[in-house]
PDB file of C-alpha atoms in Angstrom:
ATOM      1  CA  MET K   1     -67.733 -14.140 -27.653  1.00  0.00           C
ATOM      2  CA  GLY K   2     -68.286 -10.859 -25.764  1.00  0.00           C
ATOM      3  CA  ASP K   3     -70.172  -7.866 -27.174  1.00  0.00           C
ATOM      4  CA  ALA K   4     -66.968  -5.849 -27.632  1.00  0.00           C
ATOM      5  CA  ARG K   5     -65.294  -8.677 -29.576  1.00  0.00           C
ATOM      6  CA  LYS K   6     -68.388  -9.182 -31.722  1.00  0.00           C
ATOM      7  CA  GLY K   7     -68.442  -5.463 -32.479  1.00  0.00           C
ATOM      8  CA  ASP K   8     -64.792  -5.546 -33.534  1.00  0.00           C
ATOM      9  CA  VAL K   9     -65.474  -8.513 -35.813  1.00  0.00           C
ATOM     10  CA  ARG K  10     -68.462  -6.812 -37.441  1.00  0.00           C
ATOM     11  CA  LYS K  11     -66.474  -3.619 -37.921  1.00  0.00           C
ATOM     12  CA  GLY K  12     -63.572  -5.532 -39.476  1.00  0.00           C
ATOM     13  CA  LEU K  13     -65.839  -7.471 -41.813  1.00  0.00           C
ATOM     14  CA  GLY K  14     -67.583  -4.286 -42.883  1.00  0.00           C
ATOM     15  CA  GLU K  15     -64.295  -2.594 -43.689  1.00  0.00           C
ATOM     16  CA  LEU K  16     -63.105  -5.661 -45.600  1.00  0.00           C
ATOM     17  CA  LEU K  17     -66.289  -5.719 -47.667  1.00  0.00           C
ATOM     18  CA  ASP K  18     -65.799  -2.027 -48.448  1.00  0.00           C
ATOM     19  CA  LEU K  19     -62.529  -2.959 -50.139  1.00  0.00           C
ATOM     20  CA  MET K  20     -63.691  -6.122 -51.908  1.00  0.00           C
ATOM     21  CA  LEU K  21     -67.211  -5.366 -53.112  1.00  0.00           C
ATOM     22  CA  PRO K  22     -68.700  -2.420 -55.006  1.00  0.00           C
ATOM     23  CA  ARG K  23     -71.073  -0.488 -52.800  1.00  0.00           C
ATOM     24  CA  SER K  24     -74.659   0.460 -53.512  1.00  0.00           C
ATOM     25  CA  CYS K  25     -76.059   3.815 -52.472  1.00  0.00           C
ATOM     26  CA  GLY K  26     -77.018   3.820 -48.803  1.00  0.00           C
ATOM     27  CA  GLY K  27     -80.087   5.893 -49.556  1.00  0.00           C
ATOM     28  CA  CYS K  28     -81.662   4.405 -52.668  1.00  0.00           C
ATOM     29  CA  GLY K  29     -79.672   1.258 -53.451  1.00  0.00           C
ATOM     30  CA  ARG K  30     -78.263   2.500 -56.753  1.00  0.00           C
ATOM     31  CA  ALA K  31     -75.249   0.428 -57.769  1.00  0.00           C
ATOM     32  CA  GLY K  32     -71.768   1.854 -58.170  1.00  0.00           C
ATOM     33  CA  THR K  33     -71.793   4.567 -55.534  1.00  0.00           C
ATOM     34  CA  ALA K  34     -72.004   4.641 -51.761  1.00  0.00           C
ATOM     35  CA  TRP K  35     -74.063   7.845 -51.683  1.00  0.00           C
ATOM     36  CA  CYS K  36     -75.570   9.320 -54.829  1.00  0.00           C
ATOM     37  CA  ALA K  37     -76.145  12.997 -55.596  1.00  0.00           C
ATOM     38  CA  GLU K  38     -79.930  12.663 -55.403  1.00  0.00           C
ATOM     39  CA  CYS K  39     -79.797  11.191 -51.904  1.00  0.00           C
ATOM     40  CA  ALA K  40     -77.265  13.810 -50.820  1.00  0.00           C
ATOM     41  CA  ALA K  41     -79.735  16.482 -51.947  1.00  0.00           C
ATOM     42  CA  ALA K  42     -82.295  15.131 -49.474  1.00  0.00           C
ATOM     43  CA  LEU K  43     -80.013  16.341 -46.643  1.00  0.00           C
ATOM     44  CA  SER K  44     -78.695  19.518 -48.255  1.00  0.00           C
ATOM     45  CA  GLY K  45     -81.509  21.951 -47.493  1.00  0.00           C
ATOM     46  CA  PRO K  46     -81.641  24.384 -44.583  1.00  0.00           C
ATOM     47  CA  PRO K  47     -82.336  22.824 -41.168  1.00  0.00           C
ATOM     48  CA  LEU K  48     -86.005  22.540 -40.223  1.00  0.00           C
ATOM     49  CA  ARG K  49     -87.161  23.961 -36.883  1.00  0.00           C
ATOM     50  CA  ILE K  50     -88.906  21.224 -34.904  1.00  0.00           C
ATOM     51  CA  ARG K  51     -90.789  21.182 -31.609  1.00  0.00           C
ATOM     52  CA  PRO K  52     -90.510  17.769 -29.953  1.00  0.00           C
ATOM     53  CA  ARG K  53     -93.140  16.505 -27.565  1.00  0.00           C
ATOM     54  CA  ALA K  54     -90.592  16.443 -24.738  1.00  0.00           C
ATOM     55  CA  ASP K  55     -89.298  20.002 -24.928  1.00  0.00           C
ATOM     56  CA  PRO K  56     -85.580  20.209 -24.025  1.00  0.00           C
ATOM     57  CA  GLY K  57     -85.872  23.971 -23.527  1.00  0.00           C
ATOM     58  CA  VAL K  58     -83.566  24.914 -26.423  1.00  0.00           C
ATOM     59  CA  PRO K  59     -84.219  25.333 -30.169  1.00  0.00           C
ATOM     60  CA  CYS K  60     -84.307  22.004 -32.015  1.00  0.00           C
ATOM     61  CA  TRP K  61     -83.512  21.500 -35.684  1.00  0.00           C
ATOM     62  CA  ALA K  62     -83.514  18.577 -38.128  1.00  0.00           C
ATOM     63  CA  LEU K  63     -81.965  18.105 -41.544  1.00  0.00           C
ATOM     64  CA  ALA K  64     -84.845  15.966 -42.814  1.00  0.00           C
ATOM     65  CA  GLY K  65     -87.811  13.820 -41.899  1.00  0.00           C
ATOM     66  CA  TYR K  66     -87.292  10.196 -40.993  1.00  0.00           C
ATOM     67  CA  ARG K  67     -88.181   8.795 -44.402  1.00  0.00           C
ATOM     68  CA  GLY K  68     -86.666   8.071 -47.790  1.00  0.00           C
ATOM     69  CA  ALA K  69     -82.918   8.320 -48.270  1.00  0.00           C
ATOM     70  CA  PRO K  70     -82.086   9.902 -44.875  1.00  0.00           C
ATOM     71  CA  ARG K  71     -83.912   7.136 -42.996  1.00  0.00           C
ATOM     72  CA  ALA K  72     -82.322   4.420 -45.138  1.00  0.00           C
ATOM     73  CA  ALA K  73     -78.838   5.827 -44.533  1.00  0.00           C
ATOM     74  CA  VAL K  74     -79.278   6.084 -40.762  1.00  0.00           C
ATOM     75  CA  LEU K  75     -80.542   2.511 -40.601  1.00  0.00           C
ATOM     76  CA  ALA K  76     -77.755   1.249 -42.870  1.00  0.00           C
ATOM     77  CA  VAL K  77     -75.155   2.645 -40.493  1.00  0.00           C
ATOM     78  CA  LYS K  78     -76.886   1.383 -37.354  1.00  0.00           C
ATOM     79  CA  GLU K  79     -78.026  -2.024 -38.483  1.00  0.00           C
ATOM     80  CA  HIS K  80     -75.642  -2.980 -41.300  1.00  0.00           C
ATOM     81  CA  CYS K  81     -72.340  -1.355 -40.266  1.00  0.00           C
ATOM     82  CA  ARG K  82     -72.237   0.946 -43.294  1.00  0.00           C
ATOM     83  CA  TRP K  83     -69.556   3.087 -41.673  1.00  0.00           C
ATOM     84  CA  ASP K  84     -68.738   4.621 -45.057  1.00  0.00           C
ATOM     85  CA  LEU K  85     -72.016   6.533 -44.782  1.00  0.00           C
ATOM     86  CA  THR K  86     -70.916   8.377 -41.634  1.00  0.00           C
ATOM     87  CA  LYS K  87     -68.855  10.655 -43.878  1.00  0.00           C
ATOM     88  CA  PRO K  88     -71.745  12.007 -46.015  1.00  0.00           C
ATOM     89  CA  LEU K  89     -73.988  12.139 -42.953  1.00  0.00           C
ATOM     90  CA  GLY K  90     -71.283  14.082 -41.125  1.00  0.00           C
ATOM     91  CA  VAL K  91     -70.837  16.474 -44.037  1.00  0.00           C
ATOM     92  CA  ALA K  92     -74.605  17.072 -44.067  1.00  0.00           C
ATOM     93  CA  LEU K  93     -74.455  17.864 -40.337  1.00  0.00           C
ATOM     94  CA  ALA K  94     -71.601  20.282 -40.970  1.00  0.00           C
ATOM     95  CA  ARG K  95     -73.585  22.137 -43.607  1.00  0.00           C
ATOM     96  CA  GLY K  96     -76.570  22.400 -41.309  1.00  0.00           C
ATOM     97  CA  LEU K  97     -74.420  23.631 -38.449  1.00  0.00           C
ATOM     98  CA  ASP K  98     -72.747  26.189 -40.691  1.00  0.00           C
ATOM     99  CA  ARG K  99     -76.152  27.699 -41.416  1.00  0.00           C
ATOM    100  CA  LEU K 100     -77.025  27.925 -37.724  1.00  0.00           C
ATOM    101  CA  ARG K 101     -73.784  28.878 -36.028  1.00  0.00           C
ATOM    102  CA  ASP K 102     -72.414  32.176 -34.795  1.00  0.00           C
ATOM    103  CA  THR K 103     -69.069  32.318 -36.619  1.00  0.00           C
ATOM    104  CA  ASP K 104     -67.493  34.560 -33.980  1.00  0.00           C
ATOM    105  CA  ARG K 105     -67.674  31.879 -31.287  1.00  0.00           C
ATOM    106  CA  GLU K 106     -66.158  28.440 -30.867  1.00  0.00           C
ATOM    107  CA  LEU K 107     -68.572  25.670 -31.762  1.00  0.00           C
ATOM    108  CA  ILE K 108     -68.692  22.605 -29.504  1.00  0.00           C
ATOM    109  CA  LEU K 109     -70.484  19.453 -30.651  1.00  0.00           C
ATOM    110  CA  ILE K 110     -71.658  17.020 -27.998  1.00  0.00           C
ATOM    111  CA  PRO K 111     -72.996  13.696 -29.316  1.00  0.00           C
ATOM    112  CA  ALA K 112     -76.108  12.339 -27.676  1.00  0.00           C
ATOM    113  CA  PRO K 113     -75.285   9.340 -25.497  1.00  0.00           C
ATOM    114  CA  SER K 114     -76.004   5.794 -26.588  1.00  0.00           C
ATOM    115  CA  ARG K 115     -76.224   2.564 -24.658  1.00  0.00           C
ATOM    116  CA  ALA K 116     -72.777   1.027 -24.236  1.00  0.00           C
ATOM    117  CA  VAL K 117     -74.062  -2.394 -25.252  1.00  0.00           C
ATOM    118  CA  SER K 118     -75.413  -0.982 -28.533  1.00  0.00           C
ATOM    119  CA  ALA K 119     -72.121   0.701 -29.381  1.00  0.00           C
ATOM    120  CA  ARG K 120     -70.185  -2.492 -28.655  1.00  0.00           C
ATOM    121  CA  ARG K 121     -72.558  -4.562 -30.780  1.00  0.00           C
ATOM    122  CA  ARG K 122     -72.183  -2.174 -33.715  1.00  0.00           C
ATOM    123  CA  GLY K 123     -68.438  -1.784 -33.411  1.00  0.00           C
ATOM    124  CA  GLY K 124     -68.725   1.911 -32.630  1.00  0.00           C
ATOM    125  CA  ASP K 125     -71.134   4.803 -32.106  1.00  0.00           C
ATOM    126  CA  PRO K 126     -72.636   6.106 -35.396  1.00  0.00           C
ATOM    127  CA  VAL K 127     -73.561   9.518 -33.968  1.00  0.00           C
ATOM    128  CA  THR K 128     -70.052  10.162 -32.669  1.00  0.00           C
ATOM    129  CA  ARG K 129     -68.487   9.091 -35.968  1.00  0.00           C
ATOM    130  CA  SER K 130     -70.684  11.471 -37.953  1.00  0.00           C
ATOM    131  CA  ALA K 131     -70.040  14.270 -35.453  1.00  0.00           C
ATOM    132  CA  ILE K 132     -66.284  13.770 -35.803  1.00  0.00           C
ATOM    133  CA  VAL K 133     -66.619  14.255 -39.555  1.00  0.00           C
ATOM    134  CA  ALA K 134     -68.783  17.348 -39.055  1.00  0.00           C
ATOM    135  CA  ALA K 135     -66.290  18.921 -36.645  1.00  0.00           C
ATOM    136  CA  SER K 136     -63.425  18.286 -39.065  1.00  0.00           C
ATOM    137  CA  TRP K 137     -65.233  20.235 -41.792  1.00  0.00           C
ATOM    138  CA  LEU K 138     -65.954  23.327 -39.723  1.00  0.00           C
ATOM    139  CA  PRO K 139     -63.303  25.848 -38.639  1.00  0.00           C
ATOM    140  CA  GLY K 140     -63.363  26.684 -34.949  1.00  0.00           C
ATOM    141  CA  CYS K 141     -65.310  23.533 -34.137  1.00  0.00           C
ATOM    142  CA  ARG K 142     -64.473  20.533 -31.992  1.00  0.00           C
ATOM    143  CA  LEU K 143     -66.128  17.468 -30.571  1.00  0.00           C
ATOM    144  CA  VAL K 144     -66.453  16.857 -26.840  1.00  0.00           C
ATOM    145  CA  ARG K 145     -67.723  13.471 -25.666  1.00  0.00           C
ATOM    146  CA  MET K 146     -69.029  13.936 -22.164  1.00  0.00           C
ATOM    147  CA  LEU K 147     -72.440  12.278 -21.926  1.00  0.00           C
ATOM    148  CA  ARG K 148     -73.179   8.660 -21.155  1.00  0.00           C
ATOM    149  CA  MET K 149     -76.103   6.555 -20.039  1.00  0.00           C
ATOM    150  CA  ARG K 150     -76.184   4.901 -16.669  1.00  0.00           C
ATOM    151  CA  PRO K 151     -76.649   1.117 -16.522  1.00  0.00           C
ATOM    152  CA  GLY K 152     -80.207  -0.133 -16.765  1.00  0.00           C
ATOM    153  CA  VAL K 153     -81.374   1.884 -19.782  1.00  0.00           C
ATOM    154  CA  ARG K 154     -83.407  -0.260 -22.177  1.00  0.00           C
ATOM    155  CA  ASP K 155     -83.473  -0.058 -25.961  1.00  0.00           C
ATOM    156  CA  SER K 156     -86.009   2.663 -26.802  1.00  0.00           C
ATOM    157  CA  VAL K 157     -87.279   0.980 -29.974  1.00  0.00           C
ATOM    158  CA  GLY K 158     -90.974   0.279 -29.548  1.00  0.00           C
ATOM    159  CA  LEU K 159     -91.345   2.338 -26.363  1.00  0.00           C
ATOM    160  CA  GLY K 160     -94.090   4.939 -26.110  1.00  0.00           C
ATOM    161  CA  HIS K 161     -93.583   8.472 -24.858  1.00  0.00           C
ATOM    162  CA  SER K 162     -94.234   7.756 -21.179  1.00  0.00           C
ATOM    163  CA  ASP K 163     -92.095   4.610 -21.258  1.00  0.00           C
ATOM    164  CA  ARG K 164     -89.237   6.549 -22.854  1.00  0.00           C
ATOM    165  CA  GLN K 165     -89.501   9.154 -20.110  1.00  0.00           C
ATOM    166  CA  HIS K 166     -89.368   6.508 -17.406  1.00  0.00           C
ATOM    167  CA  ASN K 167     -86.529   4.676 -19.162  1.00  0.00           C
ATOM    168  CA  LEU K 168     -84.245   7.719 -19.339  1.00  0.00           C
ATOM    169  CA  HIS K 169     -85.267   9.864 -16.375  1.00  0.00           C
ATOM    170  CA  GLY K 170     -82.105  10.616 -14.389  1.00  0.00           C
ATOM    171  CA  ARG K 171     -80.086   8.077 -16.355  1.00  0.00           C
ATOM    172  CA  ILE K 172     -78.017  10.412 -18.515  1.00  0.00           C
ATOM    173  CA  MET K 173     -74.938  11.820 -16.852  1.00  0.00           C
ATOM    174  CA  VAL K 174     -71.877  13.931 -17.545  1.00  0.00           C
ATOM    175  CA  ALA K 175     -68.818  11.707 -17.391  1.00  0.00           C
ATOM    176  CA  THR K 176     -65.411  13.309 -17.889  1.00  0.00           C
ATOM    177  CA  THR K 177     -62.082  13.328 -16.108  1.00  0.00           C
ATOM    178  CA  ARG K 178     -61.754  17.070 -16.672  1.00  0.00           C
ATOM    179  CA  PRO K 179     -64.039  19.804 -15.328  1.00  0.00           C
ATOM    180  CA  PRO K 180     -66.658  20.855 -17.910  1.00  0.00           C
ATOM    181  CA  GLY K 181     -65.522  24.458 -17.495  1.00  0.00           C
ATOM    182  CA  VAL K 182     -62.067  23.472 -18.734  1.00  0.00           C
ATOM    183  CA  LEU K 183     -63.389  21.473 -21.678  1.00  0.00           C
ATOM    184  CA  ILE K 184     -65.919  24.093 -22.779  1.00  0.00           C
ATOM    185  CA  PRO K 185     -65.303  27.858 -22.603  1.00  0.00           C
ATOM    186  CA  ALA K 186     -68.142  29.919 -21.146  1.00  0.00           C
ATOM    187  CA  ASN K 187     -68.781  31.759 -24.441  1.00  0.00           C
ATOM    188  CA  ALA K 188     -68.767  28.675 -26.673  1.00  0.00           C
ATOM    189  CA  GLU K 189     -71.769  27.608 -28.743  1.00  0.00           C
ATOM    190  CA  VAL K 190     -72.725  24.146 -27.543  1.00  0.00           C
ATOM    191  CA  VAL K 191     -74.865  22.021 -29.859  1.00  0.00           C
ATOM    192  CA  LEU K 192     -76.174  18.540 -29.083  1.00  0.00           C
ATOM    193  CA  VAL K 193     -76.240  16.248 -32.122  1.00  0.00           C
ATOM    194  CA  ASP K 194     -78.026  12.959 -32.747  1.00  0.00           C
ATOM    195  CA  ASP K 195     -79.182  10.844 -35.666  1.00  0.00           C
ATOM    196  CA  VAL K 196     -82.926  10.573 -34.967  1.00  0.00           C
ATOM    197  CA  LEU K 197     -85.246  12.533 -32.688  1.00  0.00           C
ATOM    198  CA  THR K 198     -88.506  10.770 -31.887  1.00  0.00           C
ATOM    199  CA  THR K 199     -90.016  12.258 -28.724  1.00  0.00           C
ATOM    200  CA  GLY K 200     -87.179  14.488 -27.520  1.00  0.00           C
ATOM    201  CA  VAL K 201     -86.751  12.691 -24.195  1.00  0.00           C
ATOM    202  CA  THR K 202     -83.062  11.889 -24.795  1.00  0.00           C
ATOM    203  CA  MET K 203     -82.312  15.497 -25.640  1.00  0.00           C
ATOM    204  CA  ARG K 204     -84.287  16.844 -22.688  1.00  0.00           C
ATOM    205  CA  GLU K 205     -82.418  14.598 -20.262  1.00  0.00           C
ATOM    206  CA  SER K 206     -79.089  15.441 -21.930  1.00  0.00           C
ATOM    207  CA  VAL K 207     -79.684  19.191 -21.716  1.00  0.00           C
ATOM    208  CA  ALA K 208     -80.644  18.820 -18.040  1.00  0.00           C
ATOM    209  CA  ALA K 209     -77.524  16.770 -17.255  1.00  0.00           C
ATOM    210  CA  LEU K 210     -75.303  19.352 -18.916  1.00  0.00           C
ATOM    211  CA  ALA K 211     -77.065  22.205 -17.131  1.00  0.00           C
ATOM    212  CA  ASP K 212     -76.319  20.506 -13.818  1.00  0.00           C
ATOM    213  CA  ALA K 213     -72.638  20.613 -14.858  1.00  0.00           C
ATOM    214  CA  ASP K 214     -72.925  24.336 -15.737  1.00  0.00           C
ATOM    215  CA  VAL K 215     -72.806  23.677 -19.488  1.00  0.00           C
ATOM    216  CA  THR K 216     -75.388  25.691 -21.418  1.00  0.00           C
ATOM    217  CA  VAL K 217     -76.674  24.096 -24.612  1.00  0.00           C
ATOM    218  CA  ARG K 218     -77.602  26.523 -27.386  1.00  0.00           C
ATOM    219  CA  ALA K 219     -79.374  24.152 -29.759  1.00  0.00           C
ATOM    220  CA  VAL K 220     -80.085  20.585 -30.829  1.00  0.00           C
ATOM    221  CA  LEU K 221     -79.443  19.360 -34.380  1.00  0.00           C
ATOM    222  CA  VAL K 222     -80.439  15.900 -35.572  1.00  0.00           C
ATOM    223  CA  THR K 223     -80.186  14.212 -38.945  1.00  0.00           C
ATOM    224  CA  CYS K 224     -83.823  13.069 -38.960  1.00  0.00           C
ATOM    225  CA  VAL K 225     -87.004  13.758 -37.044  1.00  0.00           C
ATOM    226  CA  ALA K 226     -89.502  10.915 -36.737  1.00  0.00           C
TER     227      ALA K 226
END
């Protein structure tokens, strides 16, 4: 069975289980709720300014550290197909963005790219799903998917800083059938979003790829910083 078919099966089984079985909290495991108020509070504070080792050249912000409920939720979505958690994670992103944005300008969210094989295996891209939710909660905001990874990128889990740099250098590209200038107005606020920032290499390469396409990124916002 191919990766795409396996991803569809996993997605379908996850959705079926959502209907048949009571969920436990994706952050703390409490029975009877998918996302409890205490875990939601861990992502409800103002975004934290962070300075990654690989500086992307724009301000970077995180909703929380990569620990506790935020870490558990991100892993539950990625590794256990808890797609129901993309809604509260997306709402948390929206709240963080609302604190940072300039309300007089259109807000454009660009999800960080993921490896195609990972998205197929999971039955979808968690970052994009959360970003879709975030965009739906914010007036004057929309999602634009325009970044992808070239073939040959390895899974970054377990890679050190220099290996991550080598793995991603020049391998993130803008891929769209429409000119970036048509998709994104010149005065729009463009924010890159991701679930976890570890070294900042993905964001640095993404910002550089967008700059080459004459798209200026204003900021980076991630759910967790490792």
